[in-house]
PDB file of C-alpha atoms in Angstrom:
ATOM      1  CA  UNK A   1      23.025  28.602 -92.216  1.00  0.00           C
ATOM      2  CA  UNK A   2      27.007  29.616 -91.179  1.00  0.00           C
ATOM      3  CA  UNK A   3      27.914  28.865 -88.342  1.00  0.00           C
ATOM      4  CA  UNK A   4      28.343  32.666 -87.611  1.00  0.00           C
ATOM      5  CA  UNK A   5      24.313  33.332 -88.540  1.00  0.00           C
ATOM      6  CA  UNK A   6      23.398  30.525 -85.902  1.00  0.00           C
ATOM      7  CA  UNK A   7      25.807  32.730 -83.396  1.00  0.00           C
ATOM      8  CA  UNK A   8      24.184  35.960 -84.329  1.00  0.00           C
ATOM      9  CA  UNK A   9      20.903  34.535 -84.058  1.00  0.00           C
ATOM     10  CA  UNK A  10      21.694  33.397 -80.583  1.00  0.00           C
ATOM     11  CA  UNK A  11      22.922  36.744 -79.639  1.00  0.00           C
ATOM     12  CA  UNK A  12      19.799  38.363 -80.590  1.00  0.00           C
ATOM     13  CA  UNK A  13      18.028  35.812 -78.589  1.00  0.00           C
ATOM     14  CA  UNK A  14      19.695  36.120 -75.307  1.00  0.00           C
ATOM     15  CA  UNK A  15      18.714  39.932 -74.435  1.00  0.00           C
ATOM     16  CA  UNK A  16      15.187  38.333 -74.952  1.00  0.00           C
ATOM     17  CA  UNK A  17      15.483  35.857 -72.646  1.00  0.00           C
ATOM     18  CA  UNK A  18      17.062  38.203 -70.005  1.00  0.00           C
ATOM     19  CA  UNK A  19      13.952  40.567 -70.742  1.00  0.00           C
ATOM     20  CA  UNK A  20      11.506  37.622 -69.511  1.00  0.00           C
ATOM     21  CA  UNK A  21      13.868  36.242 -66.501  1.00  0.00           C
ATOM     22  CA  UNK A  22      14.328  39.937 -65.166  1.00  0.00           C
ATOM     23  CA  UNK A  23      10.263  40.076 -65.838  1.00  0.00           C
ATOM     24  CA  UNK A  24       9.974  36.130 -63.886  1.00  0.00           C
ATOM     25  CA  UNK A  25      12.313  37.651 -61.335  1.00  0.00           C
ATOM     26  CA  UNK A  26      10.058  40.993 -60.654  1.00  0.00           C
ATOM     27  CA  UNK A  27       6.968  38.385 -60.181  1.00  0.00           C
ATOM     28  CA  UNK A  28       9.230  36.958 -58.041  1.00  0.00           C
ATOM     29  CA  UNK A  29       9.858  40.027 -55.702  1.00  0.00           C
ATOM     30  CA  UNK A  30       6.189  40.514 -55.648  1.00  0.00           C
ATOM     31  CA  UNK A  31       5.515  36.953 -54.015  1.00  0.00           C
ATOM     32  CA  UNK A  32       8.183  37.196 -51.414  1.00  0.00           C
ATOM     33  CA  UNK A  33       6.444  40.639 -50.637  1.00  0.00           C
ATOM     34  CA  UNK A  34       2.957  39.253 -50.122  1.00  0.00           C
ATOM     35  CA  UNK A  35       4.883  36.137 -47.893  1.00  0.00           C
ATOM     36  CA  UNK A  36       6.584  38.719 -45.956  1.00  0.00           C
ATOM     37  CA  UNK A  37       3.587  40.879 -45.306  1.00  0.00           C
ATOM     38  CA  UNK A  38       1.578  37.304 -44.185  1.00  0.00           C
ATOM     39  CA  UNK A  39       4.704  36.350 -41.777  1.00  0.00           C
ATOM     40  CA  UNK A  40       5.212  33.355 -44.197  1.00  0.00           C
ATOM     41  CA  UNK A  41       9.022  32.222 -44.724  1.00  0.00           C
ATOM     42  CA  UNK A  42       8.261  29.072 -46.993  1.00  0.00           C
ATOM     43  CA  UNK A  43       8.816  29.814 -50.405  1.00  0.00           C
ATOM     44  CA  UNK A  44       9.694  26.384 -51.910  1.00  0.00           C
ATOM     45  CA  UNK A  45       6.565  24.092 -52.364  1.00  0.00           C
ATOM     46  CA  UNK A  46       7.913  20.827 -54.629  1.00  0.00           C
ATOM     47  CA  UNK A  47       4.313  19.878 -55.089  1.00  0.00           C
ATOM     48  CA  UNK A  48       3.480  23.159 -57.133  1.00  0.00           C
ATOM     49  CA  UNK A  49       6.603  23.241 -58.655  1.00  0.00           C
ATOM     50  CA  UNK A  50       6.393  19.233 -60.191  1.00  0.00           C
ATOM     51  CA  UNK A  51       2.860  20.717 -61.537  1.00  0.00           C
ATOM     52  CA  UNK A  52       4.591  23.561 -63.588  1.00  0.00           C
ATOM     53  CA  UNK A  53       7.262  21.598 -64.761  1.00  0.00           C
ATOM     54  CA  UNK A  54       4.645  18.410 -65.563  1.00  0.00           C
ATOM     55  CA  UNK A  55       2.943  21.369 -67.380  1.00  0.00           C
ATOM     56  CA  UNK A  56       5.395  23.035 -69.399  1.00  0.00           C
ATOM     57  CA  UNK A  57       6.840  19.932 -70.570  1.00  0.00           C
ATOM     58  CA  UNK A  58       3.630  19.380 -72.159  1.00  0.00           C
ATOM     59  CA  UNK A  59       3.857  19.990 -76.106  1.00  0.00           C
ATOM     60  CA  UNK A  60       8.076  20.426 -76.244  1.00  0.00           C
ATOM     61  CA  UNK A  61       9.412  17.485 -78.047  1.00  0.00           C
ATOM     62  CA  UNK A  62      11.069  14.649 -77.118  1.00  0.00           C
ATOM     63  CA  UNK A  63      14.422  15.048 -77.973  1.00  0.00           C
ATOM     64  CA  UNK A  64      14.545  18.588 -75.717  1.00  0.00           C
ATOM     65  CA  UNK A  65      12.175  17.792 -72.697  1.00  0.00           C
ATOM     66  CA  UNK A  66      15.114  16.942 -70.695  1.00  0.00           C
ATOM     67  CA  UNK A  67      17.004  19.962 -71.623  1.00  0.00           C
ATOM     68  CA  UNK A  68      14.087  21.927 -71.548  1.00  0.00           C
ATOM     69  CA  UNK A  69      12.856  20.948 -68.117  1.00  0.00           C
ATOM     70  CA  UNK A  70      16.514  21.545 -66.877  1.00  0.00           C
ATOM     71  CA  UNK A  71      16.889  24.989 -67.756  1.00  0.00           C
ATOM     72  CA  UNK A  72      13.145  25.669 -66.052  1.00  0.00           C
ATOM     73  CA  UNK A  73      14.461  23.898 -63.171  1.00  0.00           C
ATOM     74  CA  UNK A  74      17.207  26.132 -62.578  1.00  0.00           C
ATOM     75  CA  UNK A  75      15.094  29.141 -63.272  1.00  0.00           C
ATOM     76  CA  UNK A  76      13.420  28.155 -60.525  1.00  0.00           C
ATOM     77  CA  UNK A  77      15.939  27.322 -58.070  1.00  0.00           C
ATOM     78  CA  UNK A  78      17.257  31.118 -58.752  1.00  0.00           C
ATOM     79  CA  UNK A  79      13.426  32.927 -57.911  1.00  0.00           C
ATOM     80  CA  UNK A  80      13.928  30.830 -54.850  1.00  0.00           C
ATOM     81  CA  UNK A  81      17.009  31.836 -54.186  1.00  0.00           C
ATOM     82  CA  UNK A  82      15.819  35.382 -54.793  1.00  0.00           C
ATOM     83  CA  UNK A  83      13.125  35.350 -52.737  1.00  0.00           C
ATOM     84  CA  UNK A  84      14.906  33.555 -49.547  1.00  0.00           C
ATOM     85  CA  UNK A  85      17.404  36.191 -50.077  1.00  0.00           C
ATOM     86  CA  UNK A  86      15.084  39.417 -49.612  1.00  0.00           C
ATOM     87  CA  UNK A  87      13.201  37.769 -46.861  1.00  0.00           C
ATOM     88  CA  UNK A  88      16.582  37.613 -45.004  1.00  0.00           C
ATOM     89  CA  UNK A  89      17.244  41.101 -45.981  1.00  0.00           C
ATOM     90  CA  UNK A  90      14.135  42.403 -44.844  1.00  0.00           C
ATOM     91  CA  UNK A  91      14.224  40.058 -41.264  1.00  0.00           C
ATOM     92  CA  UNK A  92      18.146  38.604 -40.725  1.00  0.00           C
ATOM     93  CA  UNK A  93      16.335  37.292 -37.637  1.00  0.00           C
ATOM     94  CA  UNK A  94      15.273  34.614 -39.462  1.00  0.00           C
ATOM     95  CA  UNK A  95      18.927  33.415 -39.406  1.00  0.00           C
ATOM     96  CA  UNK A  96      19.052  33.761 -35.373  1.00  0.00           C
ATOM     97  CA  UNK A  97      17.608  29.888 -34.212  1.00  0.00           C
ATOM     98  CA  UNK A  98      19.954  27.865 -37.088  1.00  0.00           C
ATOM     99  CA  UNK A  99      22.856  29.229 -35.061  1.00  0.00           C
ATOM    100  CA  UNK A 100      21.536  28.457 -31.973  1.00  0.00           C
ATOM    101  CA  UNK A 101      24.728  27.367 -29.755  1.00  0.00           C
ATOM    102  CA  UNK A 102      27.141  28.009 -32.722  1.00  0.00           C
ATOM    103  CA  UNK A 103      30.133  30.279 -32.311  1.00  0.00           C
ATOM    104  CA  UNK A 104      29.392  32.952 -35.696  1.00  0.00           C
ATOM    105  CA  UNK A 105      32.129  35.693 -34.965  1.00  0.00           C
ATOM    106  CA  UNK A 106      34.008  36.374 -37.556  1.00  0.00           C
ATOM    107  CA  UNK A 107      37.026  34.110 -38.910  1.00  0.00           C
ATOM    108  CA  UNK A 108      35.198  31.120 -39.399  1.00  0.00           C
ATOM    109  CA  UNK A 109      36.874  29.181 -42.373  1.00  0.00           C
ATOM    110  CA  UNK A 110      34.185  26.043 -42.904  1.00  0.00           C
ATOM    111  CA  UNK A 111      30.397  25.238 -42.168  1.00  0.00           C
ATOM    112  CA  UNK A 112      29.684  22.019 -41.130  1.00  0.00           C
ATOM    113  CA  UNK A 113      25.475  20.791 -41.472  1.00  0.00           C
ATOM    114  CA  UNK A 114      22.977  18.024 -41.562  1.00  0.00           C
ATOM    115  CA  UNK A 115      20.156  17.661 -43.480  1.00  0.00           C
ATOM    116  CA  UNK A 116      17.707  15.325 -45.013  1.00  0.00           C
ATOM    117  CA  UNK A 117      16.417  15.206 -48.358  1.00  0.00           C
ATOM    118  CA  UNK A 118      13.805  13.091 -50.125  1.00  0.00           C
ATOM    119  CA  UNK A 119      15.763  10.285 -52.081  1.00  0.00           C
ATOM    120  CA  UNK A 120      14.937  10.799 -55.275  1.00  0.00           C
ATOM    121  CA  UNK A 121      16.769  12.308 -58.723  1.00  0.00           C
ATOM    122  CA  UNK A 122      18.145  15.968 -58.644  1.00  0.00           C
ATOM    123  CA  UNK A 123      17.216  16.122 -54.635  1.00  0.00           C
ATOM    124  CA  UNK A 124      21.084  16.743 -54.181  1.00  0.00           C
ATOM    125  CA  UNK A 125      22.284  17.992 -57.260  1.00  0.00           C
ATOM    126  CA  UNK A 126      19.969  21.182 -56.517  1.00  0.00           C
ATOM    127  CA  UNK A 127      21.552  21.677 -53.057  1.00  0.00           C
ATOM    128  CA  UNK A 128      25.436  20.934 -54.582  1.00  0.00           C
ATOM    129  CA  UNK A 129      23.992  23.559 -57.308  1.00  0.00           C
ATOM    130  CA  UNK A 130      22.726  26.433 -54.827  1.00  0.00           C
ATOM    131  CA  UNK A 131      25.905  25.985 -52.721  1.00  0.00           C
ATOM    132  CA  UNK A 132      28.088  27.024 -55.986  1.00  0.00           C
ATOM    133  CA  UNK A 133      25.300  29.580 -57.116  1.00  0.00           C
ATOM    134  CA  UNK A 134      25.814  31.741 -53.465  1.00  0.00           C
ATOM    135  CA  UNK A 135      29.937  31.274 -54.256  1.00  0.00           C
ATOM    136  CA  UNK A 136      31.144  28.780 -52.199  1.00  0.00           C
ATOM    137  CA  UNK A 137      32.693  25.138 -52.579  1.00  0.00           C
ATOM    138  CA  UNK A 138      32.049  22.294 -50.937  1.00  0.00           C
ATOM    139  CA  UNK A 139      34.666  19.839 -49.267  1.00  0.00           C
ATOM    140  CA  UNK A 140      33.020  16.828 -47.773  1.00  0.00           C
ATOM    141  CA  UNK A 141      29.774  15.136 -48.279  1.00  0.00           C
ATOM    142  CA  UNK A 142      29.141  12.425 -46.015  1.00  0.00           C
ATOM    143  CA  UNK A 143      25.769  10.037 -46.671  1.00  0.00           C
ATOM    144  CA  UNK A 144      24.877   9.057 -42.932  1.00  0.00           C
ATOM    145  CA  UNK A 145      21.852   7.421 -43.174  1.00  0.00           C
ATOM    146  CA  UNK A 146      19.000   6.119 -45.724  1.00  0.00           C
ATOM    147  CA  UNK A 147      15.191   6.229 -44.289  1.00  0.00           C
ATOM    148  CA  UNK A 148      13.716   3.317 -46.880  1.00  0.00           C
ATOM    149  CA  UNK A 149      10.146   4.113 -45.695  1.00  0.00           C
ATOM    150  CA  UNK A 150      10.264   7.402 -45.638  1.00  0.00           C
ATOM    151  CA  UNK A 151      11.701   7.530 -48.955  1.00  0.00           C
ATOM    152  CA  UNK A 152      14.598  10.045 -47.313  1.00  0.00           C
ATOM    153  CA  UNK A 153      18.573  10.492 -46.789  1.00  0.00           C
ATOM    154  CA  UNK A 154      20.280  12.373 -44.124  1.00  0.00           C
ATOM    155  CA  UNK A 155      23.548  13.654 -45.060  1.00  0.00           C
ATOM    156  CA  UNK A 156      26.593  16.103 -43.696  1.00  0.00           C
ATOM    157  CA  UNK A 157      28.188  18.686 -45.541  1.00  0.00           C
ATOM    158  CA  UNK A 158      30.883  20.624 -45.242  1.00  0.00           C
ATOM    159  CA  UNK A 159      30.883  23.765 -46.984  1.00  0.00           C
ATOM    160  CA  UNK A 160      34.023  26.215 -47.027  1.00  0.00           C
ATOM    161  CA  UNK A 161      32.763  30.283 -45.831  1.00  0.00           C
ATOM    162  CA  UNK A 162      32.668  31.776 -42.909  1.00  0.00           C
ATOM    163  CA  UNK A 163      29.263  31.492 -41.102  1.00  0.00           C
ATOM    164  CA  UNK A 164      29.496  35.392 -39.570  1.00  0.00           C
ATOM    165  CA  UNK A 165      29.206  36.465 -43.762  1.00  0.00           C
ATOM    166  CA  UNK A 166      25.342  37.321 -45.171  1.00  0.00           C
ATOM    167  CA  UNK A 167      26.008  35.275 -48.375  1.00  0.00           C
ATOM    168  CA  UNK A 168      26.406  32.032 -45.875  1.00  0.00           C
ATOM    169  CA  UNK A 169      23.608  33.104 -43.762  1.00  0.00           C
ATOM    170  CA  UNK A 170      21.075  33.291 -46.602  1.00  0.00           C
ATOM    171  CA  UNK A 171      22.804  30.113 -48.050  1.00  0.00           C
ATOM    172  CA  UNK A 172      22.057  28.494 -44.525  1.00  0.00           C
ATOM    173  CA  UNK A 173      18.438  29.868 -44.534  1.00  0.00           C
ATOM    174  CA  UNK A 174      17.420  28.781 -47.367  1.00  0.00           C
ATOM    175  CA  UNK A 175      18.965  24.813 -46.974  1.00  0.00           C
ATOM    176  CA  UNK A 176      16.997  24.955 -43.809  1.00  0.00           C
ATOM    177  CA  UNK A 177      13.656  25.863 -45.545  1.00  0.00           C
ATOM    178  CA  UNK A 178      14.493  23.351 -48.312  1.00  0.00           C
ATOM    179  CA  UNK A 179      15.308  20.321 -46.515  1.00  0.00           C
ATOM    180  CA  UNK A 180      14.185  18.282 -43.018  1.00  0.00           C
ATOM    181  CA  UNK A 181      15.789  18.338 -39.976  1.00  0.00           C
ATOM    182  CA  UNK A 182      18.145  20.945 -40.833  1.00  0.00           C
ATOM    183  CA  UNK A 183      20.872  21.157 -38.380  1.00  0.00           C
ATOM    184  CA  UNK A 184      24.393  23.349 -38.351  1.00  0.00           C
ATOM    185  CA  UNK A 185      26.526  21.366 -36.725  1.00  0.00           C
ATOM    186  CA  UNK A 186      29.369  23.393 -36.316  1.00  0.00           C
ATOM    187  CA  UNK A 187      31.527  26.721 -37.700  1.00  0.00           C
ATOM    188  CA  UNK A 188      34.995  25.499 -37.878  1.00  0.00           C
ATOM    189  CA  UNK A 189      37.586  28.315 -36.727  1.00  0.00           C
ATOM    190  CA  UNK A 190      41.004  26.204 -36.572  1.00  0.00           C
ATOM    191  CA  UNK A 191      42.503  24.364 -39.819  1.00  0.00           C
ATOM    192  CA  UNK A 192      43.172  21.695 -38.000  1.00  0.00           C
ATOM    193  CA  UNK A 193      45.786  19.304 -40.330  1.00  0.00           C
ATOM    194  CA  UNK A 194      45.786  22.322 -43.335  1.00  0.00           C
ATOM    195  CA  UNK A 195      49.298  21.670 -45.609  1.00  0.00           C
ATOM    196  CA  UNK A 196      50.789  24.939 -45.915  1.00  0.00           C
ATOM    197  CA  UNK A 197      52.638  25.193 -49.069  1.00  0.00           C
TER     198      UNK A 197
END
């Protein structure tokens, strides 16, 4: 085949794939509904999702797996992203007890909070990857201490937003529902040492 037949083919593969994602993401709605309804605010379970992924590696050859697997992955992390999103939408409560003590009027320029993950492979990438996917960057990461029995990291992160916006409160939701001991440290107002140019 031309090159321009294996592009044209791809383009008449895409729309296809967008049919089924839209599909994955109405399932999607449809869960976060029946949590809602329960009073249930967890919506990532890494137990059921290593199943599906253990599964639907099965049969996809070697040479893909890895590439395969990845692209489920992030499927994934975007139906939870989704779903955290409408549950804040339908309660922003659920935001009220991460900001506990925290000034969150408006003008905020940075996010400063502590976490800890399970240390093991694409634990951080997927929180570096859902901080980009709500739109923001991050400035400083900061490992602070490793847990060799529990198998677990604890980490700061500074993220650049302003903590009064929705996209930072659903960010800041869903890190707490992902990872332990989820903390916001503080919402930086001053640019303390910022070069103007």
């Amino acid at each position: 085949m031309k090159l321009e037949e294996v592009r044209a083919k791809i383009d008449a593969i895409d729309p296809q794939l967008r049919k089924l994602i839209m599909e994955r993401l109405d399932c999607s709605r449809q869960v976060a509904e029946i949590k809602f309804a329960n009073g249930e605010t967890t919506i990532y379970r890494a137990d059921r999702e290593k199943a599906i992924l253990e599964r639907l590696g099965q049969g996809v050859p070697a040479d893909r797996v890895t590439e395969y697997l990845a692209a489920v992955k992030k499927i994934m992390e975007t139906s939870r992203m989704y779903q955290y999103g409408l549950l804040y939408d339908w309660d922003p409560t659920l935001f009220d007890p991460l900001a506990e003590g925290i000034d969150i009027t408006p003008g905020g320029y940075r996010v400063r909070v502590r976490m800890t993950l399970p240390d093991q492979p694409n634990a951080m990438s997927s929180i570096l990857s859902m901080i980009g996917d709500y739109g923001f960057n991050m400035q400083y990461l900061e490992v602070l201490s490793f847990n060799f029995d529990q198998k677990t990291v604890t980490f700061e992160l500074t993220i650049f937003g302003d903590l009064s916006k929705t996209p930072m409160k659903k960010l800041m939701f869903q890190l707490s529902k992902e990872s332990q001991d989820f903390r916001i440290v503080a919402n930086d107002r001053e640019r303390k040492g910022a070069v103007k140019s």
